[in-house]
Amino acid sequence: MGKDPNCAGGSRRWIVAEVENSLRRLQVDHIDLYQMHHPDPGTDIEETLSALTDLMQAGKVRAIGSSNFPATTIVEAQWIATERGTRTLSR
């Protein structure tokens, strides 16, 4: 969506910025379901899960999910979430 490498994918900066933009555009205080559509090979899944967890704890996102993620990435995300106490990307 832009030339800046942080304007795409699963980076904390991008996710938080886009959630804030969506809230503003929709004129709501929370998003019911925030979906990650594709894994970002340039961002550790832990960074993505941490950002999503923080947004949920802040009440800006109620639930998170994923689509088009390979099973191996889901398993890795589940392991990291269990170890680090973050949320998981449910299918």
mmCIF file of C-alpha atoms in Angstrom:
data_model
loop_
_atom_site.group_PDB
_atom_site.id
_atom_site.type_symbol
_atom_site.label_atom_id
_atom_site.label_comp_id
_atom_site.label_asym_id
_atom_site.label_seq_id
_atom_site.Cartn_x
_atom_site.Cartn_y
_atom_site.Cartn_z
ATOM 1 C CA MET A 1 0.000 0.000 0.000
ATOM 2 C CA GLY A 2 3.055 2.212 -0.157
ATOM 3 C CA LYS A 3 6.773 2.324 -0.812
ATOM 4 C CA ASP A 4 7.691 2.307 2.873
ATOM 5 C CA PRO A 5 8.660 -1.262 3.850
ATOM 6 C CA ASN A 6 6.684 -0.794 7.073
ATOM 7 C CA CYS A 7 3.465 -0.161 5.091
ATOM 8 C CA ALA A 8 2.652 -3.799 4.581
ATOM 9 C CA GLY A 9 2.623 -7.174 6.217
ATOM 10 C CA GLY A 10 2.710 -8.125 9.845
ATOM 11 C CA SER A 11 4.964 -5.506 11.416
ATOM 12 C CA ARG A 12 3.791 -3.922 14.660
ATOM 13 C CA ARG A 13 3.980 -0.462 13.124
ATOM 14 C CA TRP A 14 1.777 -1.409 10.171
ATOM 15 C CA ILE A 15 -0.817 -3.372 12.139
ATOM 16 C CA VAL A 16 -1.288 -0.672 14.777
ATOM 17 C CA ALA A 17 -1.441 2.107 12.170
ATOM 18 C CA GLU A 18 -4.008 0.248 10.075
ATOM 19 C CA VAL A 19 -6.187 -0.627 13.052
ATOM 20 C CA GLU A 20 -6.185 3.050 14.059
ATOM 21 C CA ASN A 21 -6.994 4.062 10.460
ATOM 22 C CA SER A 22 -9.845 1.533 10.297
ATOM 23 C CA LEU A 23 -11.314 2.712 13.602
ATOM 24 C CA ARG A 24 -11.221 6.300 12.387
ATOM 25 C CA ARG A 25 -12.732 5.490 8.961
ATOM 26 C CA LEU A 26 -15.470 3.316 10.440
ATOM 27 C CA GLN A 27 -16.088 5.743 13.305
ATOM 28 C CA VAL A 28 -16.138 2.930 15.869
ATOM 29 C CA ASP A 29 -14.206 2.268 19.054
ATOM 30 C CA HIS A 30 -13.361 -1.383 18.353
ATOM 31 C CA ILE A 31 -13.076 -3.954 15.559
ATOM 32 C CA ASP A 32 -14.935 -7.213 16.145
ATOM 33 C CA LEU A 33 -12.567 -9.393 14.091
ATOM 34 C CA TYR A 34 -9.151 -8.466 12.718
ATOM 35 C CA GLN A 35 -7.930 -10.976 10.133
ATOM 36 C CA MET A 36 -4.341 -11.477 9.037
ATOM 37 C CA HIS A 37 -4.653 -12.753 5.484
ATOM 38 C CA HIS A 38 -1.101 -13.803 4.594
ATOM 39 C CA PRO A 39 1.981 -14.483 6.683
ATOM 40 C CA ASP A 40 4.748 -11.905 6.349
ATOM 41 C CA PRO A 41 8.078 -13.661 5.792
ATOM 42 C CA GLY A 42 9.892 -10.443 6.715
ATOM 43 C CA THR A 43 8.337 -10.200 10.191
ATOM 44 C CA ASP A 44 8.650 -12.666 13.046
ATOM 45 C CA ILE A 45 5.268 -14.120 13.956
ATOM 46 C CA GLU A 46 6.030 -13.152 17.563
ATOM 47 C CA GLU A 47 6.015 -9.448 16.604
ATOM 48 C CA THR A 48 2.680 -9.868 14.847
ATOM 49 C CA LEU A 49 1.114 -11.773 17.762
ATOM 50 C CA SER A 50 2.446 -9.251 20.269
ATOM 51 C CA ALA A 51 0.941 -6.325 18.352
ATOM 52 C CA LEU A 52 -2.410 -8.100 18.027
ATOM 53 C CA THR A 53 -2.408 -9.039 21.720
ATOM 54 C CA ASP A 54 -1.711 -5.432 22.706
ATOM 55 C CA LEU A 55 -4.574 -4.225 20.496
ATOM 56 C CA MET A 56 -6.916 -6.751 22.102
ATOM 57 C CA GLN A 57 -5.831 -5.750 25.598
ATOM 58 C CA ALA A 58 -6.437 -2.112 24.676
ATOM 59 C CA GLY A 59 -9.979 -3.042 23.614
ATOM 60 C CA LYS A 60 -9.436 -1.930 20.019
ATOM 61 C CA VAL A 61 -9.785 -5.454 18.600
ATOM 62 C CA ARG A 62 -12.119 -8.090 20.074
ATOM 63 C CA ALA A 63 -10.899 -11.186 18.197
ATOM 64 C CA ILE A 64 -8.095 -12.056 15.810
ATOM 65 C CA GLY A 65 -7.927 -14.627 13.068
ATOM 66 C CA SER A 66 -6.038 -15.761 10.013
ATOM 67 C CA SER A 67 -6.719 -16.974 6.525
ATOM 68 C CA ASN A 68 -4.311 -18.386 3.968
ATOM 69 C CA PHE A 69 -1.743 -19.267 6.652
ATOM 70 C CA PRO A 70 -0.011 -22.624 6.244
ATOM 71 C CA ALA A 71 -0.530 -25.110 9.064
ATOM 72 C CA THR A 72 3.144 -24.844 10.027
ATOM 73 C CA THR A 73 2.746 -21.121 10.687
ATOM 74 C CA ILE A 74 -0.375 -21.726 12.781
ATOM 75 C CA VAL A 75 1.481 -24.337 14.847
ATOM 76 C CA GLU A 76 4.433 -21.987 15.303
ATOM 77 C CA ALA A 77 2.087 -19.166 16.329
ATOM 78 C CA GLN A 78 0.337 -21.442 18.837
ATOM 79 C CA TRP A 79 3.674 -22.482 20.370
ATOM 80 C CA ILE A 80 4.874 -18.877 20.629
ATOM 81 C CA ALA A 81 1.563 -17.750 22.096
ATOM 82 C CA THR A 82 1.720 -20.468 24.730
ATOM 83 C CA GLU A 83 5.341 -19.669 25.614
ATOM 84 C CA ARG A 84 4.980 -15.878 25.607
ATOM 85 C CA GLY A 85 1.404 -15.445 26.795
ATOM 86 C CA THR A 86 0.180 -13.780 23.591
ATOM 87 C CA ARG A 87 -2.972 -14.482 21.593
ATOM 88 C CA THR A 88 -3.151 -16.999 18.770
ATOM 89 C CA LEU A 89 -4.308 -16.640 15.205
ATOM 90 C CA SER A 90 -7.318 -18.939 15.043
ATOM 91 C CA ARG A 91 -8.574 -20.299 11.756
#
